[in-house]
Amino acid sequence: MPSLEALTREATAGAAEAEAARQLQICNACRYCEGYCAVFPAMTRRLEFGKSEVDYLANLCHNCGACLHACQYAPPHEFAVNVPQAMAKLRLQTYSDYAWPPALARLYKHNGLTLVLALAAGMALFLLLAIALKGNLWHAPLAGDFYRVFPHNLMVAMFTPIFLYALLALALSVRRFWNGVSPDERARDAPGAAVSETARDLLRLKYLDGGHGLGCNEADDRFTLWRRRFHHFTFYGFLLCFAATSVATLYHYLFSWSAPYALASLPVLLGTAGGIGMLIGPAGLLWLNLIRHPLHGDAAQKPMDLGFIALLFLVSLSGMALLAWRDTGAMALLLALHLAVVMALFLTLPYSKFMHAVYRAAALLKWAIEKRQPSRLQLGPE
């Protein structure tokens, strides 16, 4: 017999799906917002909205708020149409529904600011104790050679299992999502043009312009592009930091050039640029999250949002501090803090707000594929 908790989860999920379907039926009759973003033209290709349809459209939504502020049926109207909020609530449910392994799906409901900070603090304490036992928590300057604190092979042994697990969980989760929303379509059958369009839309963050180029609605009816800009800082900052790590790995294994690298070297330049982006972007997103209109998004997800934003910011802050003071006696302490935050980030990555980017990419690919196909409504009954 299912537990009370399981029955409650099913009832909550069913309510979120039913509410999203109700609002989409109203939007499908109105169609005033048809030109705003990909959600509405994708919606018009459907007459019914079952689980696969609403899960797909919920992750196609970028929560820009333009349709809410344009809607004549928005609260306090009796229809109470609030598509961004309905989609946000449903997105959280999709994160749980398609998580791998399924047993860890409930982490989405607890992966908030307190949890991630406690996890990072616990790992930092463990690493600091390990360093202290060696007697070099505060040491003579080591010329930035952090391998004298944690040997290279030890760092690889610590990070490789975490990184591989995160990669596996992300891949299997998005595969479950794709199979759930596209039971009759395969991503490998996507035409090259659809893949290229998806990549362009992702790199440009196209639909964070509100569908009209003016941007999102944050605190009121005014449009602003700041949310898109801060996402760009965060996204490209993350990519630059990943590129820095990749180049440093090539240096070490391909050319036998060991760290520390000079300030003018490619890994340090890429990491510095990425670190700056990941300071500006998360700080800006935190500000927008705090001032956002109460009708936007799902207030219950704020702890998860803040937890992910905080981890990104702390990864960058600790990395930049480590770079700035790597030639001082504080290097071991700063290294332990940075490694702890990075490990906490990757451990929680498959169960954090990061998944919205992964599922959104899959939803955009599905839209790029289906828009190139004849509408089933136009084909008529078989």
PDB file of N, CA and C in Angstrom, residues 53-93:
ATOM      1  N   GLU A  53       2.537  16.613 -22.448  1.00  0.00           N
ATOM      2  CA  GLU A  53       2.426  17.946 -23.061  1.00  0.00           C
ATOM      3  C   GLU A  53       2.724  19.055 -22.050  1.00  0.00           C
ATOM      4  N   VAL A  54       2.135  18.972 -20.870  1.00  0.00           N
ATOM      5  CA  VAL A  54       2.352  20.059 -19.903  1.00  0.00           C
ATOM      6  C   VAL A  54       3.775  20.037 -19.357  1.00  0.00           C
ATOM      7  N   ASP A  55       4.367  18.847 -19.201  1.00  0.00           N
ATOM      8  CA  ASP A  55       5.761  18.780 -18.751  1.00  0.00           C
ATOM      9  C   ASP A  55       6.691  19.421 -19.775  1.00  0.00           C
ATOM     10  N   TYR A  56       6.427  19.166 -21.046  1.00  0.00           N
ATOM     11  CA  TYR A  56       7.222  19.762 -22.124  1.00  0.00           C
ATOM     12  C   TYR A  56       7.077  21.280 -22.142  1.00  0.00           C
ATOM     13  N   LEU A  57       5.846  21.776 -22.128  1.00  0.00           N
ATOM     14  CA  LEU A  57       5.615  23.212 -22.199  1.00  0.00           C
ATOM     15  C   LEU A  57       6.113  23.935 -20.952  1.00  0.00           C
ATOM     16  N   ALA A  58       6.039  23.281 -19.799  1.00  0.00           N
ATOM     17  CA  ALA A  58       6.530  23.900 -18.564  1.00  0.00           C
ATOM     18  C   ALA A  58       8.023  24.158 -18.640  1.00  0.00           C
ATOM     19  N   ASN A  59       8.775  23.257 -19.259  1.00  0.00           N
ATOM     20  CA  ASN A  59      10.223  23.441 -19.362  1.00  0.00           C
ATOM     21  C   ASN A  59      10.617  24.270 -20.569  1.00  0.00           C
ATOM     22  N   LEU A  60       9.685  24.476 -21.491  1.00  0.00           N
ATOM     23  CA  LEU A  60       9.923  25.404 -22.586  1.00  0.00           C
ATOM     24  C   LEU A  60       9.746  26.846 -22.119  1.00  0.00           C
ATOM     25  N   CYS A  61       8.952  27.038 -21.070  1.00  0.00           N
ATOM     26  CA  CYS A  61       8.705  28.374 -20.510  1.00  0.00           C
ATOM     27  C   CYS A  61       9.955  28.901 -19.821  1.00  0.00           C
ATOM     28  N   HIS A  62      10.309  30.166 -20.089  1.00  0.00           N
ATOM     29  CA  HIS A  62      11.483  30.802 -19.490  1.00  0.00           C
ATOM     30  C   HIS A  62      11.116  31.720 -18.322  1.00  0.00           C
ATOM     31  N   ASN A  63       9.832  31.737 -17.956  1.00  0.00           N
ATOM     32  CA  ASN A  63       9.387  32.512 -16.791  1.00  0.00           C
ATOM     33  C   ASN A  63       9.739  33.995 -16.922  1.00  0.00           C
ATOM     34  N   CYS A  64       9.590  34.528 -18.142  1.00  0.00           N
ATOM     35  CA  CYS A  64       9.952  35.935 -18.352  1.00  0.00           C
ATOM     36  C   CYS A  64       8.879  36.879 -17.810  1.00  0.00           C
ATOM     37  N   GLY A  65       7.630  36.394 -17.708  1.00  0.00           N
ATOM     38  CA  GLY A  65       6.564  37.214 -17.133  1.00  0.00           C
ATOM     39  C   GLY A  65       5.809  38.076 -18.115  1.00  0.00           C
ATOM     40  N   ALA A  66       6.219  38.093 -19.383  1.00  0.00           N
ATOM     41  CA  ALA A  66       5.561  38.970 -20.355  1.00  0.00           C
ATOM     42  C   ALA A  66       4.085  38.610 -20.531  1.00  0.00           C
ATOM     43  N   CYS A  67       3.780  37.312 -20.595  1.00  0.00           N
ATOM     44  CA  CYS A  67       2.389  36.908 -20.823  1.00  0.00           C
ATOM     45  C   CYS A  67       1.516  37.242 -19.615  1.00  0.00           C
ATOM     46  N   LEU A  68       2.066  37.191 -18.426  1.00  0.00           N
ATOM     47  CA  LEU A  68       1.286  37.523 -17.226  1.00  0.00           C
ATOM     48  C   LEU A  68       0.844  38.980 -17.259  1.00  0.00           C
ATOM     49  N   HIS A  69       1.769  39.866 -17.605  1.00  0.00           N
ATOM     50  CA  HIS A  69       1.463  41.291 -17.573  1.00  0.00           C
ATOM     51  C   HIS A  69       0.609  41.727 -18.768  1.00  0.00           C
ATOM     52  N   ALA A  70       0.530  40.881 -19.794  1.00  0.00           N
ATOM     53  CA  ALA A  70      -0.315  41.200 -20.948  1.00  0.00           C
ATOM     54  C   ALA A  70      -1.697  40.557 -20.850  1.00  0.00           C
ATOM     55  N   CYS A  71      -1.870  39.637 -19.909  1.00  0.00           N
ATOM     56  CA  CYS A  71      -3.066  38.794 -19.892  1.00  0.00           C
ATOM     57  C   CYS A  71      -4.273  39.526 -19.297  1.00  0.00           C
ATOM     58  N   GLN A  72      -5.391  39.503 -20.008  1.00  0.00           N
ATOM     59  CA  GLN A  72      -6.633  40.116 -19.507  1.00  0.00           C
ATOM     60  C   GLN A  72      -7.348  39.201 -18.509  1.00  0.00           C
ATOM     61  N   TYR A  73      -6.877  37.950 -18.408  1.00  0.00           N
ATOM     62  CA  TYR A  73      -7.500  37.004 -17.478  1.00  0.00           C
ATOM     63  C   TYR A  73      -6.627  36.728 -16.257  1.00  0.00           C
ATOM     64  N   ALA A  74      -5.572  37.523 -16.076  1.00  0.00           N
ATOM     65  CA  ALA A  74      -4.683  37.344 -14.923  1.00  0.00           C
ATOM     66  C   ALA A  74      -5.401  37.741 -13.638  1.00  0.00           C
ATOM     67  N   PRO A  75      -4.934  37.265 -12.484  1.00  0.00           N
ATOM     68  CA  PRO A  75      -5.540  37.688 -11.211  1.00  0.00           C
ATOM     69  C   PRO A  75      -5.567  39.209 -11.121  1.00  0.00           C
ATOM     70  N   PRO A  76      -6.673  39.790 -10.633  1.00  0.00           N
ATOM     71  CA  PRO A  76      -7.745  39.158  -9.858  1.00  0.00           C
ATOM     72  C   PRO A  76      -8.931  38.649 -10.680  1.00  0.00           C
ATOM     73  N   HIS A  77      -8.771  38.485 -12.008  1.00  0.00           N
ATOM     74  CA  HIS A  77      -9.862  37.932 -12.804  1.00  0.00           C
ATOM     75  C   HIS A  77     -10.220  36.539 -12.281  1.00  0.00           C
ATOM     76  N   GLU A  78     -11.473  36.155 -12.428  1.00  0.00           N
ATOM     77  CA  GLU A  78     -11.927  34.869 -11.889  1.00  0.00           C
ATOM     78  C   GLU A  78     -11.244  33.685 -12.568  1.00  0.00           C
ATOM     79  N   PHE A  79     -10.743  33.879 -13.805  1.00  0.00           N
ATOM     80  CA  PHE A  79     -10.025  32.784 -14.469  1.00  0.00           C
ATOM     81  C   PHE A  79      -8.651  32.556 -13.837  1.00  0.00           C
ATOM     82  N   ALA A  80      -8.095  33.600 -13.229  1.00  0.00           N
ATOM     83  CA  ALA A  80      -6.812  33.515 -12.512  1.00  0.00           C
ATOM     84  C   ALA A  80      -5.723  32.853 -13.356  1.00  0.00           C
ATOM     85  N   VAL A  81      -5.543  33.345 -14.576  1.00  0.00           N
ATOM     86  CA  VAL A  81      -4.512  32.785 -15.459  1.00  0.00           C
ATOM     87  C   VAL A  81      -3.154  33.410 -15.106  1.00  0.00           C
ATOM     88  N   ASN A  82      -2.252  32.581 -14.703  1.00  0.00           N
ATOM     89  CA  ASN A  82      -0.883  33.003 -14.381  1.00  0.00           C
ATOM     90  C   ASN A  82       0.034  31.909 -14.900  1.00  0.00           C
ATOM     91  N   VAL A  83       0.311  31.954 -16.196  1.00  0.00           N
ATOM     92  CA  VAL A  83       1.085  30.894 -16.843  1.00  0.00           C
ATOM     93  C   VAL A  83       2.490  30.760 -16.253  1.00  0.00           C
ATOM     94  N   PRO A  84       3.248  31.857 -16.037  1.00  0.00           N
ATOM     95  CA  PRO A  84       4.590  31.681 -15.457  1.00  0.00           C
ATOM     96  C   PRO A  84       4.582  30.950 -14.121  1.00  0.00           C
ATOM     97  N   GLN A  85       3.628  31.264 -13.262  1.00  0.00           N
ATOM     98  CA  GLN A  85       3.575  30.614 -11.955  1.00  0.00           C
ATOM     99  C   GLN A  85       3.159  29.151 -12.074  1.00  0.00           C
ATOM    100  N   ALA A  86       2.160  28.878 -12.893  1.00  0.00           N
ATOM    101  CA  ALA A  86       1.709  27.492 -13.079  1.00  0.00           C
ATOM    102  C   ALA A  86       2.834  26.641 -13.664  1.00  0.00           C
ATOM    103  N   MET A  87       3.566  27.199 -14.621  1.00  0.00           N
ATOM    104  CA  MET A  87       4.669  26.470 -15.234  1.00  0.00           C
ATOM    105  C   MET A  87       5.813  26.259 -14.247  1.00  0.00           C
ATOM    106  N   ALA A  88       6.084  27.264 -13.417  1.00  0.00           N
ATOM    107  CA  ALA A  88       7.168  27.138 -12.437  1.00  0.00           C
ATOM    108  C   ALA A  88       6.872  26.025 -11.442  1.00  0.00           C
ATOM    109  N   LYS A  89       5.629  25.965 -10.962  1.00  0.00           N
ATOM    110  CA  LYS A  89       5.258  24.906 -10.018  1.00  0.00           C
ATOM    111  C   LYS A  89       5.369  23.534 -10.668  1.00  0.00           C
ATOM    112  N   LEU A  90       4.979  23.461 -11.930  1.00  0.00           N
ATOM    113  CA  LEU A  90       5.047  22.178 -12.622  1.00  0.00           C
ATOM    114  C   LEU A  90       6.491  21.793 -12.921  1.00  0.00           C
ATOM    115  N   ARG A  91       7.339  22.764 -13.213  1.00  0.00           N
ATOM    116  CA  ARG A  91       8.758  22.449 -13.472  1.00  0.00           C
ATOM    117  C   ARG A  91       9.391  21.761 -12.272  1.00  0.00           C
ATOM    118  N   LEU A  92       9.098  22.260 -11.079  1.00  0.00           N
ATOM    119  CA  LEU A  92       9.648  21.622  -9.890  1.00  0.00           C
ATOM    120  C   LEU A  92       9.220  20.164  -9.819  1.00  0.00           C
ATOM    121  N   GLN A  93       7.980  19.905 -10.192  1.00  0.00           N
ATOM    122  CA  GLN A  93       7.499  18.528 -10.176  1.00  0.00           C
ATOM    123  C   GLN A  93       8.219  17.686 -11.221  1.00  0.00           C
TER     124      GLN A  93
END
